[in-house]
Tab-separated table of C-alpha atoms in Angstrom:
chain	number	residue	atom	x	y	z
A	1	MET	CA	-29.724	57.601	-21.622
A	2	ILE	CA	-33.255	59.074	-22.264
A	3	SER	CA	-35.709	57.536	-20.269
A	4	GLY	CA	-39.573	57.678	-19.963
A	5	TYR	CA	-42.339	57.014	-22.136
A	6	GLN	CA	-42.139	58.615	-25.356
A	7	SER	CA	-43.854	58.415	-29.008
A	8	PRO	CA	-41.617	57.192	-31.575
A	9	ILE	CA	-41.248	60.779	-33.038
A	10	GLU	CA	-40.520	62.243	-29.660
A	11	ARG	CA	-37.874	59.740	-28.796
A	12	GLU	CA	-36.250	60.512	-32.230
A	13	LYS	CA	-36.297	64.348	-31.379
A	14	ALA	CA	-34.934	63.663	-28.087
A	15	LEU	CA	-32.090	61.543	-29.303
A	16	ARG	CA	-31.113	64.244	-31.932
A	17	ILE	CA	-30.994	66.896	-29.170
A	18	ALA	CA	-28.844	64.463	-27.229
A	19	LEU	CA	-26.669	63.856	-30.062
A	20	ASN	CA	-26.207	67.608	-30.877
A	21	LEU	CA	-25.304	67.968	-27.074
A	22	GLN	CA	-22.610	65.209	-27.458
A	23	ASN	CA	-21.181	66.880	-30.636
A	24	LYS	CA	-20.805	70.006	-28.673
A	25	GLN	CA	-19.095	68.478	-25.979
A	26	ILE	CA	-16.823	66.613	-28.032
A	27	ALA	CA	-16.169	69.864	-29.885
A	28	LEU	CA	-15.101	71.413	-26.534
A	29	ASP	CA	-12.983	68.290	-25.634
A	30	SER	CA	-12.116	65.979	-28.538
A	31	ASN	CA	-10.847	63.350	-25.715
A	32	TYR	CA	-14.118	63.134	-24.131
A	33	PHE	CA	-14.545	59.252	-24.270
A	34	PHE	CA	-17.811	58.753	-22.950
A	35	GLY	CA	-19.309	61.410	-25.326
A	36	TYR	CA	-18.211	59.090	-28.083
A	37	LEU	CA	-19.736	56.205	-26.381
A	38	ASP	CA	-23.141	57.966	-25.863
A	39	LYS	CA	-23.083	58.778	-29.607
A	40	LEU	CA	-22.843	54.926	-30.329
A	41	ASP	CA	-25.803	54.255	-28.284
A	42	ILE	CA	-27.727	57.251	-30.040
A	43	PHE	CA	-26.622	56.050	-33.493
A	44	GLY	CA	-27.780	52.728	-32.608
A	45	GLU	CA	-30.972	53.783	-31.444
A	46	LEU	CA	-31.519	55.698	-34.569
A	47	LYS	CA	-30.308	52.834	-36.740
A	48	LEU	CA	-27.634	55.136	-38.366
A	49	GLN	CA	-25.146	52.361	-39.049
A	50	ASP	CA	-22.877	54.081	-41.308
A	51	SER	CA	-22.586	57.119	-38.554
A	52	LEU	CA	-22.098	54.161	-36.022
A	53	PHE	CA	-18.974	52.530	-37.730
A	54	ILE	CA	-17.481	56.078	-38.338
A	55	THR	CA	-17.726	56.781	-34.683
A	56	MET	CA	-16.428	53.216	-33.760
A	57	ARG	CA	-13.313	53.948	-36.171
A	58	LYS	CA	-12.635	57.344	-34.591
A	59	ILE	CA	-12.597	55.577	-31.093
A	60	VAL	CA	-10.397	53.031	-32.370
A	61	GLN	CA	-7.986	55.491	-34.004
A	62	LYS	CA	-8.209	57.821	-30.746
A	63	TRP	CA	-7.819	55.020	-28.340
A	64	PRO	CA	-6.508	51.890	-30.020
A	65	GLU	CA	-6.537	50.275	-26.471
A	66	ASP	CA	-10.349	50.268	-26.310
A	67	THR	CA	-10.683	46.581	-27.377
A	68	TYR	CA	-14.471	46.548	-27.302
A	69	CYS	CA	-14.558	49.040	-30.287
A	70	THR	CA	-11.762	47.404	-31.808
A	71	ILE	CA	-13.628	44.199	-31.943
A	72	LEU	CA	-17.102	45.927	-32.874
A	73	VAL	CA	-15.087	47.301	-35.877
A	74	GLY	CA	-13.742	43.837	-36.625
A	75	GLU	CA	-17.510	42.508	-36.534
A	76	TYR	CA	-18.461	45.232	-38.765
A	77	TYR	CA	-16.252	44.405	-41.421
A	78	GLU	CA	-16.902	40.546	-40.994
A	79	LEU	CA	-20.637	41.214	-41.875
A	80	LYS	CA	-19.569	43.197	-44.811
A	81	GLY	CA	-17.246	39.990	-45.953
A	82	ASP	CA	-13.881	41.735	-45.565
A	83	THR	CA	-11.989	39.271	-43.826
A	84	ILE	CA	-8.485	40.856	-44.152
A	85	SER	CA	-9.694	43.991	-42.180
A	86	THR	CA	-11.812	41.447	-40.037
A	87	ASN	CA	-8.590	39.617	-39.149
A	88	LYS	CA	-6.602	42.939	-38.538
A	89	TYR	CA	-9.247	44.192	-35.911
A	90	TYR	CA	-9.592	40.981	-34.003
A	91	SER	CA	-5.630	40.455	-33.881
A	92	ASP	CA	-5.004	43.879	-32.671
A	93	ALA	CA	-7.832	43.655	-29.843
A	94	LEU	CA	-6.266	40.173	-28.950
A	95	SER	CA	-2.787	41.613	-28.847
A	96	VAL	CA	-3.993	44.217	-26.309
A	97	ILE	CA	-5.861	42.099	-24.276
A	98	SER	CA	-3.372	39.524	-23.865
A	99	PHE	CA	-0.917	42.274	-22.888
A	100	ILE	CA	-3.144	43.686	-20.191
A	101	VAL	CA	-4.116	40.255	-18.852
A	102	ASP	CA	-0.441	39.188	-18.671
A	103	SER	CA	0.377	42.359	-16.973
A	104	ILE	CA	-2.271	42.584	-14.225
A	105	GLY	CA	-1.882	39.311	-12.505
A	106	VAL	CA	-4.488	36.734	-11.107
A	107	LYS	CA	-5.204	38.995	-7.969
A	108	ASN	CA	-6.336	41.981	-9.675
A	109	LYS	CA	-10.023	42.647	-9.286
A	110	HIS	CA	-10.434	42.852	-13.180
A	111	TYR	CA	-8.448	39.846	-14.077
A	112	GLU	CA	-11.659	37.744	-14.596
A	113	SER	CA	-13.405	40.131	-16.848
A	114	MET	CA	-10.272	40.821	-18.885
A	115	GLN	CA	-9.785	36.974	-19.211
A	116	ILE	CA	-13.568	36.823	-20.609
A	117	GLN	CA	-12.719	39.828	-23.184
A	118	ARG	CA	-9.745	37.696	-24.165
A	119	THR	CA	-11.774	34.478	-24.690
A	120	ILE	CA	-14.186	36.323	-26.932
A	121	ALA	CA	-11.040	37.926	-29.094
A	122	LEU	CA	-9.595	34.147	-29.212
A	123	VAL	CA	-13.076	32.849	-30.392
A	124	LEU	CA	-13.370	35.621	-33.041
A	125	SER	CA	-9.713	34.920	-33.955
A	126	ASN	CA	-10.472	31.233	-34.685
A	127	GLN	CA	-8.833	29.968	-31.508
A	128	SER	CA	-11.528	28.421	-29.610
A	129	GLU	CA	-9.516	25.695	-27.943
A	130	LYS	CA	-7.618	28.403	-26.168
A	131	ALA	CA	-10.726	30.150	-25.209
A	132	ALA	CA	-12.189	26.998	-24.002
A	133	PHE	CA	-9.027	26.302	-21.626
A	134	ILE	CA	-9.227	29.685	-20.241
A	135	ILE	CA	-13.003	29.588	-19.427
A	136	ASN	CA	-12.437	26.078	-17.819
A	137	GLY	CA	-9.836	27.825	-15.346
A	138	LEU	CA	-12.203	30.734	-14.721
A	139	LEU	CA	-15.110	27.793	-14.108
A	140	ALA	CA	-12.984	25.896	-11.693
A	141	ASN	CA	-12.506	28.901	-9.434
A	142	ALA	CA	-16.160	30.332	-9.898
A	143	GLU	CA	-17.748	30.669	-6.577
A	144	THR	CA	-21.386	31.251	-7.236
A	145	GLU	CA	-23.868	29.282	-9.458
A	146	GLN	CA	-24.667	32.341	-11.413
A	147	LYS	CA	-21.004	32.982	-12.461
A	148	LYS	CA	-20.714	29.147	-13.281
A	149	ASN	CA	-23.905	29.301	-15.403
A	150	TYR	CA	-22.492	32.498	-17.377
A	151	LEU	CA	-18.880	30.663	-17.703
A	152	ARG	CA	-20.825	27.598	-18.881
A	153	ARG	CA	-22.655	29.498	-21.359
A	154	LEU	CA	-19.365	31.031	-22.714
A	155	LEU	CA	-18.153	27.492	-23.123
A	156	GLY	CA	-20.633	27.181	-26.068
A	157	MET	CA	-19.886	30.296	-27.760
A	158	ASP	CA	-18.585	30.414	-31.685
A	159	ARG	CA	-17.945	33.049	-33.811
A	160	HIS	CA	-21.369	33.154	-35.383
A	161	SER	CA	-23.053	33.413	-31.897
A	162	ILE	CA	-20.800	36.241	-30.814
A	163	ILE	CA	-21.356	38.304	-33.760
A	164	TYR	CA	-25.130	37.771	-34.423
A	165	ASN	CA	-26.042	37.841	-30.663
A	166	ARG	CA	-23.905	40.684	-29.635
A	167	ARG	CA	-25.361	43.048	-27.236
A	168	THR	CA	-24.222	46.634	-28.120
A	169	SER	CA	-24.910	48.355	-25.158
A	170	VAL	CA	-21.991	49.867	-23.444
A	171	ARG	CA	-23.781	51.140	-20.175
A	172	SER	CA	-22.308	48.401	-17.920
A	173	SER	CA	-18.542	49.267	-18.301
A	174	GLU	CA	-15.722	50.911	-16.857
A	175	MET	CA	-12.264	52.147	-17.656
A	176	VAL	CA	-9.503	49.997	-16.306
A	177	ASN	CA	-6.109	51.156	-16.953
A	178	GLY	CA	-7.250	53.260	-19.738
A	179	VAL	CA	-9.188	50.240	-21.513
A	180	LEU	CA	-12.758	49.999	-21.599
A	181	VAL	CA	-13.892	46.674	-19.692
A	182	ILE	CA	-17.407	45.573	-20.514
A	183	TRP	CA	-19.412	43.837	-17.739
A	184	GLU	CA	-21.909	41.076	-18.596
């Protein structure tokens, strides 16, 4: 987003300017999805956790099909100890992802990445055995050693490793059928 060497003070100033610009863009077009995503990055860098959470909830309210933010909101509640809200968000994300995966078919170029998202939602929903079954199916069809290694790492995932080792960057993503697909 903001590149180049900067002192911490210059960096914070540049981030606050970028945040102001994103707010203006969203004021012009409240459906500017990527403006909200940029705000997430900025709030994360500025360590403004409350603002980050509020923005994630706005994204989930405006775009309930955005499973990435839905899962992140669930993780936030889990870290706060609110298991009722946690389970609701994980369940919502799993429902949306499952619907998409079941709708797009194996030949769709996004099938594999959506299956991976499904496995994450399954693990977070305490359904690790189903997640392992899906990953083993993907592993059997993996064509490169890099892909196989990635899938083997996923087999070792548990709820704790997902939540505490989560990469929050959404820079390697794209919209597929109105759903944010995160690429590892």
